[in-house]
Amino acid sequence: MIAIPVLLSSQCSYPTKSKTSKEPQIQIHFISDEYEETKKIPSALLESKDLLLILAELSKKEDPSMRFISTNRTEEIMEVNGKRNSWSEGWVVYVNEERVDGVQMKRGVRVSPSDKIEIRYEAVERVFGRPTP
């Protein structure tokens, strides 16, 4: 018979981390009738980042797969995970329940972990192909 030493839990002491000490994160919630997902981007608590740059980085990683249209004046999300804008519906960006249009995105919208960011696929009105507020 071979004796195997066993450590009792009272003999071991490991530092424990609480699950509440997570790094702050900027959360972006994508919502459509076929797709719902939340993306989390690490960020310092008081740090703000440009929303367009965050979306471009997610697009570059294809997480989720996104396509933008970019002109001198505006930015617009055209497609997320294969769900494309149409003449009557499209991807709309909201920050803290306020709609953010493409011109505001182009000028720069700063977001931080305390902001509520949603990108929803919903009914839109378009004039000459551009959504109207």
PDB file of N, CA, C and O in Angstrom, residues 24-30 38-44 47-66 68 75 77 93 95 105 108-119:
ATOM      1  N   PRO A  24     -13.949  47.686 -15.923  1.00  0.00           N
ATOM      2  CA  PRO A  24     -15.102  48.334 -16.565  1.00  0.00           C
ATOM      3  C   PRO A  24     -15.130  47.992 -18.060  1.00  0.00           C
ATOM      4  O   PRO A  24     -14.087  47.782 -18.677  1.00  0.00           O
ATOM      5  N   GLN A  25     -16.339  47.941 -18.618  1.00  0.00           N
ATOM      6  CA  GLN A  25     -16.496  47.594 -20.027  1.00  0.00           C
ATOM      7  C   GLN A  25     -17.541  48.488 -20.675  1.00  0.00           C
ATOM      8  O   GLN A  25     -18.545  48.829 -20.052  1.00  0.00           O
ATOM      9  N   ILE A  26     -17.277  48.852 -21.934  1.00  0.00           N
ATOM     10  CA  ILE A  26     -18.288  49.519 -22.738  1.00  0.00           C
ATOM     11  C   ILE A  26     -19.096  48.404 -23.391  1.00  0.00           C
ATOM     12  O   ILE A  26     -18.535  47.511 -24.011  1.00  0.00           O
ATOM     13  N   GLN A  27     -20.423  48.439 -23.212  1.00  0.00           N
ATOM     14  CA  GLN A  27     -21.276  47.395 -23.761  1.00  0.00           C
ATOM     15  C   GLN A  27     -22.106  47.952 -24.908  1.00  0.00           C
ATOM     16  O   GLN A  27     -22.711  49.006 -24.778  1.00  0.00           O
ATOM     17  N   ILE A  28     -22.123  47.216 -26.015  1.00  0.00           N
ATOM     18  CA  ILE A  28     -22.929  47.585 -27.172  1.00  0.00           C
ATOM     19  C   ILE A  28     -23.895  46.446 -27.433  1.00  0.00           C
ATOM     20  O   ILE A  28     -23.484  45.305 -27.640  1.00  0.00           O
ATOM     21  N   HIS A  29     -25.183  46.774 -27.405  1.00  0.00           N
ATOM     22  CA  HIS A  29     -26.236  45.772 -27.553  1.00  0.00           C
ATOM     23  C   HIS A  29     -26.815  45.874 -28.967  1.00  0.00           C
ATOM     24  O   HIS A  29     -27.338  46.913 -29.343  1.00  0.00           O
ATOM     25  N   PHE A  30     -26.678  44.805 -29.764  1.00  0.00           N
ATOM     26  CA  PHE A  30     -27.244  44.736 -31.109  1.00  0.00           C
ATOM     27  C   PHE A  30     -28.583  44.021 -31.019  1.00  0.00           C
ATOM     28  O   PHE A  30     -28.663  42.933 -30.447  1.00  0.00           O
ATOM     29  N   THR A  38     -24.715  41.120 -27.188  1.00  0.00           N
ATOM     30  CA  THR A  38     -24.037  42.218 -26.506  1.00  0.00           C
ATOM     31  C   THR A  38     -22.537  42.024 -26.648  1.00  0.00           C
ATOM     32  O   THR A  38     -22.013  40.967 -26.335  1.00  0.00           O
ATOM     33  N   LYS A  39     -21.884  43.056 -27.139  1.00  0.00           N
ATOM     34  CA  LYS A  39     -20.428  43.054 -27.260  1.00  0.00           C
ATOM     35  C   LYS A  39     -19.865  43.899 -26.125  1.00  0.00           C
ATOM     36  O   LYS A  39     -20.399  44.955 -25.802  1.00  0.00           O
ATOM     37  N   LYS A  40     -18.766  43.434 -25.544  1.00  0.00           N
ATOM     38  CA  LYS A  40     -18.139  44.134 -24.420  1.00  0.00           C
ATOM     39  C   LYS A  40     -16.721  44.522 -24.785  1.00  0.00           C
ATOM     40  O   LYS A  40     -15.942  43.683 -25.225  1.00  0.00           O
ATOM     41  N   ILE A  41     -16.407  45.793 -24.597  1.00  0.00           N
ATOM     42  CA  ILE A  41     -15.093  46.322 -24.922  1.00  0.00           C
ATOM     43  C   ILE A  41     -14.453  46.814 -23.638  1.00  0.00           C
ATOM     44  O   ILE A  41     -15.014  47.679 -22.955  1.00  0.00           O
ATOM     45  N   PRO A  42     -13.292  46.273 -23.252  1.00  0.00           N
ATOM     46  CA  PRO A  42     -12.634  46.724 -22.021  1.00  0.00           C
ATOM     47  C   PRO A  42     -12.310  48.219 -22.095  1.00  0.00           C
ATOM     48  O   PRO A  42     -11.942  48.744 -23.140  1.00  0.00           O
ATOM     49  N   SER A  43     -12.482  48.889 -20.963  1.00  0.00           N
ATOM     50  CA  SER A  43     -12.227  50.327 -20.902  1.00  0.00           C
ATOM     51  C   SER A  43     -11.984  50.716 -19.456  1.00  0.00           C
ATOM     52  O   SER A  43     -12.540  50.128 -18.542  1.00  0.00           O
ATOM     53  N   ALA A  44     -11.169  51.729 -19.259  1.00  0.00           N
ATOM     54  CA  ALA A  44     -10.984  52.263 -17.905  1.00  0.00           C
ATOM     55  C   ALA A  44     -12.283  52.956 -17.490  1.00  0.00           C
ATOM     56  O   ALA A  44     -13.036  53.447 -18.333  1.00  0.00           O
ATOM     57  N   GLU A  47     -12.552  56.474 -18.709  1.00  0.00           N
ATOM     58  CA  GLU A  47     -12.092  56.670 -20.080  1.00  0.00           C
ATOM     59  C   GLU A  47     -13.282  56.689 -21.035  1.00  0.00           C
ATOM     60  O   GLU A  47     -14.207  55.904 -20.910  1.00  0.00           O
ATOM     61  N   SER A  48     -13.241  57.615 -21.993  1.00  0.00           N
ATOM     62  CA  SER A  48     -14.261  57.610 -23.033  1.00  0.00           C
ATOM     63  C   SER A  48     -13.578  57.325 -24.359  1.00  0.00           C
ATOM     64  O   SER A  48     -12.408  57.648 -24.558  1.00  0.00           O
ATOM     65  N   LYS A  49     -14.313  56.677 -25.250  1.00  0.00           N
ATOM     66  CA  LYS A  49     -13.781  56.296 -26.550  1.00  0.00           C
ATOM     67  C   LYS A  49     -14.756  56.741 -27.628  1.00  0.00           C
ATOM     68  O   LYS A  49     -15.945  56.879 -27.388  1.00  0.00           O
ATOM     69  N   ASP A  50     -14.234  56.918 -28.837  1.00  0.00           N
ATOM     70  CA  ASP A  50     -15.076  57.302 -29.959  1.00  0.00           C
ATOM     71  C   ASP A  50     -15.875  56.083 -30.417  1.00  0.00           C
ATOM     72  O   ASP A  50     -15.308  55.035 -30.727  1.00  0.00           O
ATOM     73  N   LEU A  51     -17.199  56.225 -30.457  1.00  0.00           N
ATOM     74  CA  LEU A  51     -18.071  55.109 -30.807  1.00  0.00           C
ATOM     75  C   LEU A  51     -17.776  54.574 -32.204  1.00  0.00           C
ATOM     76  O   LEU A  51     -17.755  53.360 -32.420  1.00  0.00           O
ATOM     77  N   LEU A  52     -17.520  55.460 -33.147  1.00  0.00           N
ATOM     78  CA  LEU A  52     -17.237  55.028 -34.511  1.00  0.00           C
ATOM     79  C   LEU A  52     -15.975  54.172 -34.575  1.00  0.00           C
ATOM     80  O   LEU A  52     -15.932  53.158 -35.273  1.00  0.00           O
ATOM     81  N   LEU A  53     -14.949  54.536 -33.817  1.00  0.00           N
ATOM     82  CA  LEU A  53     -13.724  53.742 -33.789  1.00  0.00           C
ATOM     83  C   LEU A  53     -13.961  52.372 -33.162  1.00  0.00           C
ATOM     84  O   LEU A  53     -13.406  51.366 -33.606  1.00  0.00           O
ATOM     85  N   ILE A  54     -14.806  52.320 -32.125  1.00  0.00           N
ATOM     86  CA  ILE A  54     -15.145  51.035 -31.503  1.00  0.00           C
ATOM     87  C   ILE A  54     -15.862  50.138 -32.514  1.00  0.00           C
ATOM     88  O   ILE A  54     -15.533  48.963 -32.670  1.00  0.00           O
ATOM     89  N   LEU A  55     -16.844  50.710 -33.224  1.00  0.00           N
ATOM     90  CA  LEU A  55     -17.586  49.925 -34.215  1.00  0.00           C
ATOM     91  C   LEU A  55     -16.673  49.478 -35.360  1.00  0.00           C
ATOM     92  O   LEU A  55     -16.784  48.350 -35.839  1.00  0.00           O
ATOM     93  N   ALA A  56     -15.766  50.349 -35.782  1.00  0.00           N
ATOM     94  CA  ALA A  56     -14.828  49.981 -36.847  1.00  0.00           C
ATOM     95  C   ALA A  56     -13.931  48.834 -36.405  1.00  0.00           C
ATOM     96  O   ALA A  56     -13.638  47.920 -37.186  1.00  0.00           O
ATOM     97  N   GLU A  57     -13.498  48.858 -35.150  1.00  0.00           N
ATOM     98  CA  GLU A  57     -12.654  47.780 -34.627  1.00  0.00           C
ATOM     99  C   GLU A  57     -13.428  46.460 -34.569  1.00  0.00           C
ATOM    100  O   GLU A  57     -12.896  45.408 -34.936  1.00  0.00           O
ATOM    101  N   LEU A  58     -14.694  46.515 -34.131  1.00  0.00           N
ATOM    102  CA  LEU A  58     -15.512  45.302 -34.128  1.00  0.00           C
ATOM    103  C   LEU A  58     -15.688  44.786 -35.553  1.00  0.00           C
ATOM    104  O   LEU A  58     -15.625  43.581 -35.801  1.00  0.00           O
ATOM    105  N   SER A  59     -15.910  45.701 -36.489  1.00  0.00           N
ATOM    106  CA  SER A  59     -16.085  45.325 -37.889  1.00  0.00           C
ATOM    107  C   SER A  59     -14.817  44.676 -38.439  1.00  0.00           C
ATOM    108  O   SER A  59     -14.876  43.669 -39.148  1.00  0.00           O
ATOM    109  N   LYS A  60     -13.677  45.254 -38.090  1.00  0.00           N
ATOM    110  CA  LYS A  60     -12.393  44.711 -38.548  1.00  0.00           C
ATOM    111  C   LYS A  60     -12.190  43.277 -38.047  1.00  0.00           C
ATOM    112  O   LYS A  60     -11.708  42.408 -38.762  1.00  0.00           O
ATOM    113  N   LYS A  61     -12.603  43.030 -36.808  1.00  0.00           N
ATOM    114  CA  LYS A  61     -12.489  41.688 -36.220  1.00  0.00           C
ATOM    115  C   LYS A  61     -13.598  40.766 -36.710  1.00  0.00           C
ATOM    116  O   LYS A  61     -13.601  39.579 -36.395  1.00  0.00           O
ATOM    117  N   GLU A  62     -14.567  41.348 -37.435  1.00  0.00           N
ATOM    118  CA  GLU A  62     -15.765  40.639 -37.881  1.00  0.00           C
ATOM    119  C   GLU A  62     -16.512  40.025 -36.712  1.00  0.00           C
ATOM    120  O   GLU A  62     -16.968  38.880 -36.760  1.00  0.00           O
ATOM    121  N   ASP A  63     -16.641  40.807 -35.661  1.00  0.00           N
ATOM    122  CA  ASP A  63     -17.305  40.339 -34.444  1.00  0.00           C
ATOM    123  C   ASP A  63     -18.230  41.430 -33.906  1.00  0.00           C
ATOM    124  O   ASP A  63     -17.835  42.169 -33.019  1.00  0.00           O
ATOM    125  N   PRO A  64     -19.430  41.604 -34.380  1.00  0.00           N
ATOM    126  CA  PRO A  64     -20.096  40.876 -35.462  1.00  0.00           C
ATOM    127  C   PRO A  64     -19.660  41.418 -36.822  1.00  0.00           C
ATOM    128  O   PRO A  64     -19.054  42.477 -36.912  1.00  0.00           O
ATOM    129  N   SER A  65     -20.014  40.694 -37.863  1.00  0.00           N
ATOM    130  CA  SER A  65     -19.703  41.125 -39.220  1.00  0.00           C
ATOM    131  C   SER A  65     -20.545  42.371 -39.525  1.00  0.00           C
ATOM    132  O   SER A  65     -21.763  42.344 -39.430  1.00  0.00           O
ATOM    133  N   MET A  66     -19.867  43.483 -39.841  1.00  0.00           N
ATOM    134  CA  MET A  66     -20.559  44.756 -40.070  1.00  0.00           C
ATOM    135  C   MET A  66     -20.038  45.416 -41.330  1.00  0.00           C
ATOM    136  O   MET A  66     -18.861  45.312 -41.632  1.00  0.00           O
ATOM    137  N   PHE A  68     -20.153  49.329 -43.228  1.00  0.00           N
ATOM    138  CA  PHE A  68     -20.481  50.746 -43.092  1.00  0.00           C
ATOM    139  C   PHE A  68     -20.517  51.389 -44.467  1.00  0.00           C
ATOM    140  O   PHE A  68     -19.863  50.930 -45.388  1.00  0.00           O
ATOM    141  N   GLU A  75     -21.706  58.688 -41.618  1.00  0.00           N
ATOM    142  CA  GLU A  75     -21.411  57.264 -41.460  1.00  0.00           C
ATOM    143  C   GLU A  75     -22.742  56.563 -41.223  1.00  0.00           C
ATOM    144  O   GLU A  75     -23.596  57.084 -40.524  1.00  0.00           O
ATOM    145  N   ILE A  77     -24.348  52.436 -40.599  1.00  0.00           N
ATOM    146  CA  ILE A  77     -24.201  50.984 -40.547  1.00  0.00           C
ATOM    147  C   ILE A  77     -25.172  50.417 -41.570  1.00  0.00           C
ATOM    148  O   ILE A  77     -26.378  50.650 -41.483  1.00  0.00           O
ATOM    149  N   VAL A  93     -28.527  53.716 -34.334  1.00  0.00           N
ATOM    150  CA  VAL A  93     -27.673  53.758 -33.151  1.00  0.00           C
ATOM    151  C   VAL A  93     -28.327  54.645 -32.093  1.00  0.00           C
ATOM    152  O   VAL A  93     -28.774  55.754 -32.385  1.00  0.00           O
ATOM    153  N   VAL A  95     -27.582  56.082 -28.040  1.00  0.00           N
ATOM    154  CA  VAL A  95     -26.701  56.206 -26.879  1.00  0.00           C
ATOM    155  C   VAL A  95     -27.548  56.845 -25.782  1.00  0.00           C
ATOM    156  O   VAL A  95     -28.070  57.953 -25.953  1.00  0.00           O
ATOM    157  N   MET A 105     -22.170  60.784 -35.709  1.00  0.00           N
ATOM    158  CA  MET A 105     -21.136  59.734 -35.627  1.00  0.00           C
ATOM    159  C   MET A 105     -19.857  60.212 -36.297  1.00  0.00           C
ATOM    160  O   MET A 105     -18.765  59.985 -35.789  1.00  0.00           O
ATOM    161  N   GLY A 108     -18.014  62.609 -34.196  1.00  0.00           N
ATOM    162  CA  GLY A 108     -17.444  61.960 -33.008  1.00  0.00           C
ATOM    163  C   GLY A 108     -18.429  61.916 -31.854  1.00  0.00           C
ATOM    164  O   GLY A 108     -18.935  62.944 -31.430  1.00  0.00           O
ATOM    165  N   VAL A 109     -18.704  60.725 -31.394  1.00  0.00           N
ATOM    166  CA  VAL A 109     -19.561  60.499 -30.229  1.00  0.00           C
ATOM    167  C   VAL A 109     -18.726  59.722 -29.224  1.00  0.00           C
ATOM    168  O   VAL A 109     -18.311  58.593 -29.489  1.00  0.00           O
ATOM    169  N   ARG A 110     -18.448  60.341 -28.084  1.00  0.00           N
ATOM    170  CA  ARG A 110     -17.636  59.699 -27.044  1.00  0.00           C
ATOM    171  C   ARG A 110     -18.549  58.871 -26.141  1.00  0.00           C
ATOM    172  O   ARG A 110     -19.612  59.347 -25.730  1.00  0.00           O
ATOM    173  N   VAL A 111     -18.131  57.644 -25.847  1.00  0.00           N
ATOM    174  CA  VAL A 111     -18.883  56.764 -24.957  1.00  0.00           C
ATOM    175  C   VAL A 111     -17.959  56.198 -23.892  1.00  0.00           C
ATOM    176  O   VAL A 111     -16.751  56.099 -24.095  1.00  0.00           O
ATOM    177  N   SER A 112     -18.549  55.840 -22.765  1.00  0.00           N
ATOM    178  CA  SER A 112     -17.796  55.277 -21.646  1.00  0.00           C
ATOM    179  C   SER A 112     -18.597  54.111 -21.061  1.00  0.00           C
ATOM    180  O   SER A 112     -19.734  53.868 -21.472  1.00  0.00           O
ATOM    181  N   PRO A 113     -18.041  53.387 -20.095  1.00  0.00           N
ATOM    182  CA  PRO A 113     -18.758  52.244 -19.522  1.00  0.00           C
ATOM    183  C   PRO A 113     -20.118  52.598 -18.904  1.00  0.00           C
ATOM    184  O   PRO A 113     -20.982  51.738 -18.800  1.00  0.00           O
ATOM    185  N   SER A 114     -20.334  53.849 -18.541  1.00  0.00           N
ATOM    186  CA  SER A 114     -21.612  54.228 -17.928  1.00  0.00           C
ATOM    187  C   SER A 114     -22.714  54.474 -18.961  1.00  0.00           C
ATOM    188  O   SER A 114     -23.881  54.611 -18.596  1.00  0.00           O
ATOM    189  N   ASP A 115     -22.370  54.512 -20.258  1.00  0.00           N
ATOM    190  CA  ASP A 115     -23.362  54.768 -21.299  1.00  0.00           C
ATOM    191  C   ASP A 115     -24.074  53.489 -21.720  1.00  0.00           C
ATOM    192  O   ASP A 115     -23.485  52.414 -21.759  1.00  0.00           O
ATOM    193  N   LYS A 116     -25.366  53.645 -22.066  1.00  0.00           N
ATOM    194  CA  LYS A 116     -26.151  52.536 -22.601  1.00  0.00           C
ATOM    195  C   LYS A 116     -26.167  52.686 -24.122  1.00  0.00           C
ATOM    196  O   LYS A 116     -26.702  53.661 -24.645  1.00  0.00           O
ATOM    197  N   ILE A 117     -25.567  51.722 -24.824  1.00  0.00           N
ATOM    198  CA  ILE A 117     -25.445  51.800 -26.275  1.00  0.00           C
ATOM    199  C   ILE A 117     -26.232  50.651 -26.895  1.00  0.00           C
ATOM    200  O   ILE A 117     -26.005  49.490 -26.562  1.00  0.00           O
ATOM    201  N   GLU A 118     -27.163  51.002 -27.780  1.00  0.00           N
ATOM    202  CA  GLU A 118     -27.948  50.002 -28.492  1.00  0.00           C
ATOM    203  C   GLU A 118     -27.909  50.309 -29.981  1.00  0.00           C
ATOM    204  O   GLU A 118     -27.981  51.470 -30.384  1.00  0.00           O
ATOM    205  N   ILE A 119     -27.805  49.267 -30.773  1.00  0.00           N
ATOM    206  CA  ILE A 119     -27.893  49.384 -32.219  1.00  0.00           C
ATOM    207  C   ILE A 119     -29.057  48.482 -32.616  1.00  0.00           C
ATOM    208  O   ILE A 119     -28.982  47.260 -32.490  1.00  0.00           O
TER     209      ILE A 119
END
